[in-house]
Amino acid sequence: ARVLSCVHPTRSYDHITDCDLVIEAVFEDMNLKQKVFRDLDAVMKPGAILATNTSTLDVNAIAAVTARPQDVVGLHFFSPAHVMRLVEIVRGAATAPDVIRTALDLCKRIRKVGVVVGVCYGFVGNRMLEPYAREAHRLLLEGASVEDVDDALTSVGLKMGPFAMYDLAGIDVGYRVRQENRAAIAHDPSYCRVADILAERGEHGQKTGRGFYLYEGRKRLPNPEVQEIAVAEARRLGIPRRDISALEIVERCLYSLVDEGIRILDEGIAQRASDIDVIWCAGYGFPAHLGGPMHWADNIGPREILRALDRYRETLGAHGAMWFDPSPRLRRMASDGKSIADTFDHRQRAMA
């Protein structure tokens, strides 16, 4: 009751003009977000922080429609926001240092874990989620079941497999993100096809009672229609189906994720490998006892990860040629015998 007494719903921007911080949380549509920021820019007091909760979109493009880009920052809360501890604090090209400090302080005050990241599509967490999810969805077409994929990844220690996660977050959310990014993935007709079909049928996961699984309250049950969709789409696309091992599922999903993390570090979107590990442990349920995906990858070794990615590039036909192109930095680390920590911690010490 005390908390609810502090909440004052309104439909008018006039009621928030004196706020120190406003967080936009409309769905992932750039035109809509830019409209909200134009409206906020017109009414908010000088010095107010204008934050966007976007999970993928360009914070610089959002800031550009305002006359105060130095006051615009990304505050990407992870779903469900009342449970997940992570907040990606997205530093735009013009974001002022005091705005970043305030965002970090806010996260501490509300008992969240704030990690500063740079601007790119999907930032750190969702950019790495993309190849992980892409391979999980592709595996459905190649012969794995929803349960095969989720079980293989939870057996490594993840708290939730990708399909249970998508049902929790909302299949429609991922669909909207793909719609915004359709030009970049249109060359692959198999890309997340089962998820797209479910979204278009209105089967959005837990909130509709149907998705990759069926739900009776909180009880999760297999959804046989997903397998039927996968078989039909594989036939339509000419994708041969086969038995797929748990090891292949883990390698294709997690090694692709790690390689994307290496690209992110190379580009300076994340400042250090441990930032990525914090993001994935606090925001995506990666097992903390494994130290996060980059620490886990160092225990396996860049050479082994490169060897596996190159193998899938050769054996997966057109899909392998399209998506399995290990980063140049991973190749150099494997050749030099360097770990991820050696490579990027050294860079941080040099910058310091």
Tab-separated table of C-alpha atoms in Angstrom:
chain	number	residue	atom	x	y	z
A	1	ALA	CA	0.000	0.000	0.000
A	2	ARG	CA	2.859	2.403	0.833
A	3	VAL	CA	4.535	1.743	-2.529
A	4	LEU	CA	1.309	2.047	-4.489
A	5	SER	CA	0.570	5.347	-2.753
A	6	CYS	CA	3.697	6.740	-4.443
A	7	VAL	CA	2.504	5.763	-7.933
A	8	HIS	CA	0.444	8.367	-9.782
A	9	PRO	CA	-0.757	7.248	-13.228
A	10	THR	CA	-1.339	9.975	-15.787
A	11	ARG	CA	-2.084	10.339	-19.485
A	12	SER	CA	-0.595	13.835	-19.709
A	13	TYR	CA	3.029	14.876	-20.147
A	14	ASP	CA	2.121	18.056	-18.237
A	15	HIS	CA	2.139	16.072	-14.977
A	16	ILE	CA	5.795	14.956	-15.281
A	17	THR	CA	7.548	18.140	-16.395
A	18	ASP	CA	9.326	18.585	-13.061
A	19	CYS	CA	10.697	15.023	-12.806
A	20	ASP	CA	14.458	14.506	-12.589
A	21	LEU	CA	14.363	11.294	-14.621
A	22	VAL	CA	11.858	9.856	-17.081
A	23	ILE	CA	12.106	6.359	-18.579
A	24	GLU	CA	10.375	5.649	-21.892
A	25	ALA	CA	9.183	2.041	-22.199
A	26	VAL	CA	7.038	1.840	-25.330
A	27	PHE	CA	7.566	-1.152	-27.614
A	28	GLU	CA	10.459	-1.500	-30.063
A	29	ASP	CA	9.472	0.885	-32.840
A	30	MET	CA	11.945	3.644	-33.703
A	31	ASN	CA	9.334	6.071	-35.038
A	32	LEU	CA	7.244	5.724	-31.896
A	33	LYS	CA	10.235	6.136	-29.593
A	34	GLN	CA	11.410	9.228	-31.467
A	35	LYS	CA	7.926	10.744	-31.170
A	36	VAL	CA	7.955	10.167	-27.401
A	37	PHE	CA	11.365	11.820	-27.091
A	38	ARG	CA	10.326	14.827	-29.157
A	39	ASP	CA	7.348	15.249	-26.826
A	40	LEU	CA	9.507	14.835	-23.709
A	41	ASP	CA	12.114	17.267	-25.017
A	42	ALA	CA	9.420	19.901	-25.412
A	43	VAL	CA	8.125	19.702	-21.831
A	44	MET	CA	10.800	18.355	-19.452
A	45	LYS	CA	12.749	20.771	-17.266
A	46	PRO	CA	16.390	21.568	-18.119
A	47	GLY	CA	18.774	18.935	-16.765
A	48	ALA	CA	16.165	16.178	-16.616
A	49	ILE	CA	17.527	12.804	-17.726
A	50	LEU	CA	15.622	11.270	-20.630
A	51	ALA	CA	16.148	7.499	-20.618
A	52	THR	CA	15.019	4.859	-23.079
A	53	ASN	CA	14.361	1.261	-22.129
A	54	THR	CA	15.034	0.071	-25.680
A	55	SER	CA	16.582	-3.378	-25.881
A	56	THR	CA	18.021	-3.076	-29.392
A	57	LEU	CA	17.481	0.296	-31.058
A	58	ASP	CA	20.027	3.062	-31.703
A	59	VAL	CA	20.169	5.371	-28.673
A	60	ASN	CA	21.991	8.001	-30.774
A	61	ALA	CA	19.118	8.090	-33.262
A	62	ILE	CA	16.675	8.542	-30.387
A	63	ALA	CA	18.803	11.298	-28.811
A	64	ALA	CA	19.158	13.060	-32.169
A	65	VAL	CA	15.503	14.159	-32.219
A	66	THR	CA	16.023	16.164	-29.002
A	67	ALA	CA	17.821	19.430	-28.332
A	68	ARG	CA	19.527	17.807	-25.323
A	69	PRO	CA	21.346	14.653	-26.516
A	70	GLN	CA	23.758	14.999	-23.587
A	71	ASP	CA	20.851	14.159	-21.253
A	72	VAL	CA	19.737	11.031	-23.153
A	73	VAL	CA	20.836	7.581	-21.980
A	74	GLY	CA	19.733	3.990	-22.368
A	75	LEU	CA	18.431	2.210	-19.264
A	76	HIS	CA	17.690	-1.267	-20.541
A	77	PHE	CA	15.900	-3.119	-17.740
A	78	PHE	CA	15.722	-6.867	-18.261
A	79	SER	CA	12.480	-8.803	-18.315
A	80	PRO	CA	10.775	-9.411	-15.970
A	81	ALA	CA	12.047	-6.103	-14.583
A	82	HIS	CA	10.826	-6.662	-11.025
A	83	VAL	CA	12.882	-9.882	-10.837
A	84	MET	CA	15.956	-9.480	-13.058
A	85	ARG	CA	18.813	-7.497	-11.520
A	86	LEU	CA	20.545	-6.296	-14.668
A	87	VAL	CA	20.328	-2.855	-16.252
A	88	GLU	CA	22.420	-2.071	-19.327
A	89	ILE	CA	23.361	1.605	-19.093
A	90	VAL	CA	23.802	2.604	-22.723
A	91	ARG	CA	26.205	5.503	-23.248
A	92	GLY	CA	25.282	7.477	-26.355
A	93	ALA	CA	27.810	9.459	-28.377
A	94	ALA	CA	26.754	12.666	-26.588
A	95	THR	CA	25.710	11.296	-23.166
A	96	ALA	CA	27.269	13.440	-20.437
A	97	PRO	CA	29.479	11.816	-17.757
A	98	ASP	CA	27.231	13.075	-14.932
A	99	VAL	CA	24.277	11.314	-16.574
A	100	ILE	CA	26.220	8.017	-16.555
A	101	ARG	CA	27.166	8.546	-12.901
A	102	THR	CA	23.558	9.257	-11.997
A	103	ALA	CA	22.409	6.119	-13.845
A	104	LEU	CA	24.959	3.992	-11.966
A	105	ASP	CA	23.853	5.522	-8.658
A	106	LEU	CA	20.193	4.907	-9.487
A	107	CYS	CA	20.889	1.226	-10.163
A	108	LYS	CA	22.553	0.873	-6.762
A	109	ARG	CA	19.679	2.629	-5.008
A	110	ILE	CA	17.084	0.295	-6.510
A	111	ARG	CA	19.296	-2.776	-5.935
A	112	LYS	CA	20.044	-3.419	-9.607
A	113	VAL	CA	23.360	-4.237	-11.289
A	114	GLY	CA	24.225	-1.481	-13.761
A	115	VAL	CA	26.769	-2.153	-16.521
A	116	VAL	CA	27.849	0.611	-18.912
A	117	VAL	CA	27.854	-0.397	-22.591
A	118	GLY	CA	28.171	1.318	-25.953
A	119	VAL	CA	25.716	1.762	-28.797
A	120	CYS	CA	25.214	-0.956	-31.400
A	121	TYR	CA	22.275	-3.098	-32.452
A	122	GLY	CA	21.228	-5.033	-29.342
A	123	PHE	CA	24.022	-3.507	-27.199
A	124	VAL	CA	25.824	-6.373	-25.421
A	125	GLY	CA	23.249	-8.804	-24.044
A	126	ASN	CA	20.794	-8.955	-26.932
A	127	ARG	CA	23.484	-8.714	-29.582
A	128	MET	CA	25.016	-11.889	-28.131
A	129	LEU	CA	21.569	-13.410	-27.715
A	130	GLU	CA	20.968	-13.100	-31.466
A	131	PRO	CA	23.383	-15.829	-32.667
A	132	TYR	CA	22.492	-17.987	-29.643
A	133	ALA	CA	18.788	-17.772	-30.464
A	134	ARG	CA	19.372	-18.008	-34.213
A	135	GLU	CA	21.069	-21.377	-33.822
A	136	ALA	CA	18.480	-22.627	-31.327
A	137	HIS	CA	15.684	-21.838	-33.791
A	138	ARG	CA	17.588	-23.297	-36.741
A	139	LEU	CA	18.137	-26.537	-34.821
A	140	LEU	CA	14.346	-27.000	-34.667
A	141	LEU	CA	14.273	-27.112	-38.460
A	142	GLU	CA	17.232	-29.503	-38.646
A	143	GLY	CA	15.666	-32.109	-36.363
A	144	ALA	CA	15.985	-31.111	-32.699
A	145	SER	CA	12.877	-30.649	-30.574
A	146	VAL	CA	12.151	-27.705	-28.297
A	147	GLU	CA	12.839	-29.964	-25.321
A	148	ASP	CA	16.105	-31.243	-26.852
A	149	VAL	CA	17.468	-27.698	-27.147
A	150	ASP	CA	16.289	-26.440	-23.765
A	151	ASP	CA	17.459	-29.597	-21.963
A	152	ALA	CA	20.915	-29.469	-23.583
A	153	LEU	CA	21.483	-25.877	-22.493
A	154	THR	CA	20.063	-26.229	-18.987
A	155	SER	CA	22.294	-29.291	-18.536
A	156	VAL	CA	25.280	-26.926	-18.884
A	157	GLY	CA	23.842	-24.891	-16.032
A	158	LEU	CA	21.708	-22.201	-17.661
A	159	LYS	CA	18.627	-21.524	-15.533
A	160	MET	CA	16.337	-21.596	-18.555
A	161	GLY	CA	16.612	-22.807	-22.131
A	162	PRO	CA	16.059	-20.382	-25.020
A	163	PHE	CA	12.510	-21.490	-25.814
A	164	ALA	CA	11.307	-21.350	-22.210
A	165	MET	CA	12.940	-17.913	-22.062
A	166	TYR	CA	11.153	-16.702	-25.191
A	167	ASP	CA	7.834	-17.921	-23.809
A	168	LEU	CA	8.502	-15.988	-20.605
A	169	ALA	CA	9.592	-12.755	-22.296
A	170	GLY	CA	6.907	-12.937	-24.999
A	171	ILE	CA	7.345	-14.351	-28.502
A	172	ASP	CA	5.747	-11.186	-29.868
A	173	VAL	CA	8.569	-9.079	-28.384
A	174	GLY	CA	11.233	-10.940	-30.359
A	175	TYR	CA	9.009	-10.784	-33.451
A	176	ARG	CA	8.797	-6.976	-33.244
A	177	VAL	CA	12.582	-6.776	-32.879
A	178	ARG	CA	13.043	-8.927	-35.990
A	179	GLN	CA	10.576	-6.795	-37.911
A	180	GLU	CA	12.682	-3.713	-37.151
A	181	ASN	CA	15.802	-5.606	-38.278
A	182	ARG	CA	14.268	-7.530	-41.181
A	183	ALA	CA	16.586	-6.091	-43.843
A	184	ALA	CA	19.632	-7.523	-42.051
A	185	ILE	CA	18.247	-11.069	-41.867
A	186	ALA	CA	16.168	-11.313	-45.043
A	187	HIS	CA	18.935	-13.255	-46.820
A	188	ASP	CA	18.181	-16.259	-44.561
A	189	PRO	CA	14.611	-17.508	-45.169
A	190	SER	CA	14.961	-19.991	-42.293
A	191	TYR	CA	15.693	-17.294	-39.703
A	192	CYS	CA	13.501	-17.902	-36.613
A	193	ARG	CA	10.712	-19.197	-38.832
A	194	VAL	CA	8.927	-21.197	-36.131
A	195	ALA	CA	8.899	-18.200	-33.794
A	196	ASP	CA	7.567	-15.937	-36.558
A	197	ILE	CA	4.728	-18.343	-37.290
A	198	LEU	CA	3.789	-18.605	-33.605
A	199	ALA	CA	3.840	-14.807	-33.275
A	200	GLU	CA	1.635	-14.366	-36.326
A	201	ARG	CA	-0.822	-16.909	-34.896
A	202	GLY	CA	-1.052	-14.927	-31.653
A	203	GLU	CA	0.682	-17.639	-29.628
A	204	HIS	CA	3.016	-15.469	-27.593
A	205	GLY	CA	4.068	-17.778	-24.773
A	206	GLN	CA	3.049	-17.742	-21.137
A	207	LYS	CA	0.810	-14.685	-21.442
A	208	THR	CA	-1.407	-16.420	-24.034
A	209	GLY	CA	-1.046	-19.939	-22.619
A	210	ARG	CA	0.544	-21.197	-25.847
A	211	GLY	CA	3.956	-20.761	-27.395
A	212	PHE	CA	6.880	-23.117	-27.708
A	213	TYR	CA	5.193	-24.857	-24.785
A	214	LEU	CA	1.610	-25.133	-23.547
A	215	TYR	CA	0.769	-23.700	-20.123
A	216	GLU	CA	-1.713	-24.729	-17.475
A	217	GLY	CA	-1.189	-21.925	-15.005
A	218	ARG	CA	2.551	-22.097	-14.370
A	219	LYS	CA	2.809	-25.727	-15.424
A	220	ARG	CA	4.742	-26.136	-18.696
A	221	LEU	CA	3.785	-28.901	-21.137
A	222	PRO	CA	5.080	-29.901	-24.594
A	223	ASN	CA	3.359	-28.274	-27.565
A	224	PRO	CA	3.204	-30.925	-30.347
A	225	GLU	CA	2.179	-28.301	-32.914
A	226	VAL	CA	5.643	-26.701	-32.740
A	227	GLN	CA	7.204	-29.906	-34.058
A	228	GLU	CA	4.613	-30.031	-36.832
A	229	ILE	CA	5.440	-26.456	-37.821
A	230	ALA	CA	9.176	-27.207	-37.791
A	231	VAL	CA	8.777	-30.305	-39.976
A	232	ALA	CA	6.588	-28.443	-42.468
A	233	GLU	CA	8.958	-25.458	-42.673
A	234	ALA	CA	11.996	-27.704	-43.072
A	235	ARG	CA	10.286	-29.467	-45.949
A	236	ARG	CA	9.303	-26.153	-47.574
A	237	LEU	CA	12.852	-24.782	-47.263
A	238	GLY	CA	14.564	-28.020	-48.315
A	239	ILE	CA	16.364	-28.476	-44.985
A	240	PRO	CA	17.178	-32.158	-44.287
A	241	ARG	CA	16.280	-33.361	-40.804
A	242	ARG	CA	18.535	-35.627	-38.706
A	243	ASP	CA	19.374	-36.635	-35.149
A	244	ILE	CA	21.250	-33.863	-33.325
A	245	SER	CA	23.389	-34.438	-30.249
A	246	ALA	CA	23.306	-32.353	-27.079
A	247	LEU	CA	26.973	-31.491	-27.677
A	248	GLU	CA	26.191	-29.975	-31.076
A	249	ILE	CA	23.359	-27.931	-29.574
A	250	VAL	CA	25.632	-26.536	-26.864
A	251	GLU	CA	28.517	-25.796	-29.219
A	252	ARG	CA	26.456	-24.114	-31.904
A	253	CYS	CA	24.489	-21.944	-29.477
A	254	LEU	CA	27.150	-21.034	-26.938
A	255	TYR	CA	30.249	-20.882	-29.128
A	256	SER	CA	28.411	-18.536	-31.507
A	257	LEU	CA	27.444	-16.406	-28.516
A	258	VAL	CA	31.057	-16.265	-27.285
A	259	ASP	CA	32.401	-15.309	-30.710
A	260	GLU	CA	29.932	-12.409	-30.844
A	261	GLY	CA	31.147	-11.347	-27.405
A	262	ILE	CA	34.709	-11.243	-28.741
A	263	ARG	CA	33.556	-8.968	-31.576
A	264	ILE	CA	31.845	-6.715	-29.036
A	265	LEU	CA	35.043	-6.437	-26.999
A	266	ASP	CA	37.083	-5.787	-30.131
A	267	GLU	CA	34.752	-2.919	-31.072
A	268	GLY	CA	34.845	-1.404	-27.571
A	269	ILE	CA	31.085	-1.800	-27.037
A	270	ALA	CA	31.936	-3.580	-23.771
A	271	GLN	CA	34.902	-2.289	-21.807
A	272	ARG	CA	36.068	-5.614	-20.403
A	273	ALA	CA	35.271	-9.319	-20.634
A	274	SER	CA	34.027	-9.346	-17.046
A	275	ASP	CA	31.321	-6.791	-17.985
A	276	ILE	CA	29.943	-9.302	-20.469
A	277	ASP	CA	30.062	-12.022	-17.833
A	278	VAL	CA	28.119	-9.841	-15.375
A	279	ILE	CA	25.511	-9.060	-18.042
A	280	TRP	CA	24.959	-12.708	-18.886
A	281	CYS	CA	24.905	-13.935	-15.293
A	282	ALA	CA	22.644	-11.154	-13.997
A	283	GLY	CA	20.402	-10.754	-17.048
A	284	TYR	CA	20.208	-14.102	-18.840
A	285	GLY	CA	20.666	-16.760	-16.175
A	286	PHE	CA	24.109	-17.928	-17.279
A	287	PRO	CA	25.434	-20.045	-14.389
A	288	ALA	CA	27.446	-17.873	-12.023
A	289	HIS	CA	29.565	-20.836	-10.938
A	290	LEU	CA	30.944	-20.951	-14.500
A	291	GLY	CA	31.905	-17.282	-14.235
A	292	GLY	CA	29.947	-16.070	-17.260
A	293	PRO	CA	30.301	-16.982	-20.943
A	294	MET	CA	33.679	-15.329	-21.558
A	295	HIS	CA	35.280	-16.860	-18.458
A	296	TRP	CA	33.713	-20.224	-19.375
A	297	ALA	CA	35.089	-19.889	-22.905
A	298	ASP	CA	38.607	-19.259	-21.597
A	299	ASN	CA	38.421	-22.532	-19.686
A	300	ILE	CA	37.569	-24.313	-22.937
A	301	GLY	CA	40.155	-22.328	-24.872
A	302	PRO	CA	39.936	-20.170	-28.029
A	303	ARG	CA	41.590	-22.906	-30.119
A	304	GLU	CA	38.882	-25.447	-29.320
A	305	ILE	CA	36.101	-22.922	-29.919
A	306	LEU	CA	37.619	-21.888	-33.247
A	307	ARG	CA	38.046	-25.530	-34.265
A	308	ALA	CA	34.365	-26.234	-33.603
A	309	LEU	CA	33.110	-23.113	-35.398
A	310	ASP	CA	35.231	-23.901	-38.449
A	311	ARG	CA	33.895	-27.465	-38.410
A	312	TYR	CA	30.296	-26.246	-38.463
A	313	ARG	CA	31.135	-23.827	-41.242
A	314	GLU	CA	32.215	-26.800	-43.327
A	315	THR	CA	29.496	-29.280	-42.357
A	316	LEU	CA	26.341	-27.135	-42.261
A	317	GLY	CA	26.268	-26.300	-45.957
A	318	ALA	CA	24.760	-22.959	-46.937
A	319	HIS	CA	23.784	-22.192	-43.335
A	320	GLY	CA	27.356	-22.750	-42.157
A	321	ALA	CA	28.769	-20.587	-44.932
A	322	MET	CA	26.257	-17.857	-44.127
A	323	TRP	CA	26.649	-17.640	-40.356
A	324	PHE	CA	29.766	-19.467	-39.149
A	325	ASP	CA	32.562	-17.008	-39.897
A	326	PRO	CA	34.681	-16.799	-36.721
A	327	SER	CA	35.934	-13.338	-35.807
A	328	PRO	CA	39.485	-12.373	-36.845
A	329	ARG	CA	40.288	-11.702	-33.181
A	330	LEU	CA	39.314	-15.260	-32.216
A	331	ARG	CA	41.599	-16.583	-34.952
A	332	ARG	CA	44.493	-14.454	-33.680
A	333	MET	CA	43.950	-15.536	-30.079
A	334	ALA	CA	43.876	-19.186	-31.130
A	335	SER	CA	47.056	-18.729	-33.173
A	336	ASP	CA	48.874	-16.812	-30.420
A	337	GLY	CA	47.700	-19.033	-27.567
A	338	LYS	CA	46.066	-16.043	-25.852
A	339	SER	CA	42.934	-16.160	-23.720
A	340	ILE	CA	40.083	-13.667	-23.858
A	341	ALA	CA	41.078	-12.318	-20.447
A	342	ASP	CA	44.737	-11.972	-21.507
A	343	THR	CA	43.765	-10.082	-24.644
A	344	PHE	CA	41.203	-7.656	-23.288
A	345	ASP	CA	42.373	-7.201	-19.693
A	346	HIS	CA	45.749	-6.241	-21.153
A	347	ARG	CA	44.009	-3.637	-23.284
A	348	GLN	CA	42.245	-2.205	-20.230
A	349	ARG	CA	45.506	-1.954	-18.281
A	350	ALA	CA	47.120	-0.170	-21.227
A	351	MET	CA	44.218	2.307	-21.422
A	352	ALA	CA	44.444	2.935	-17.663
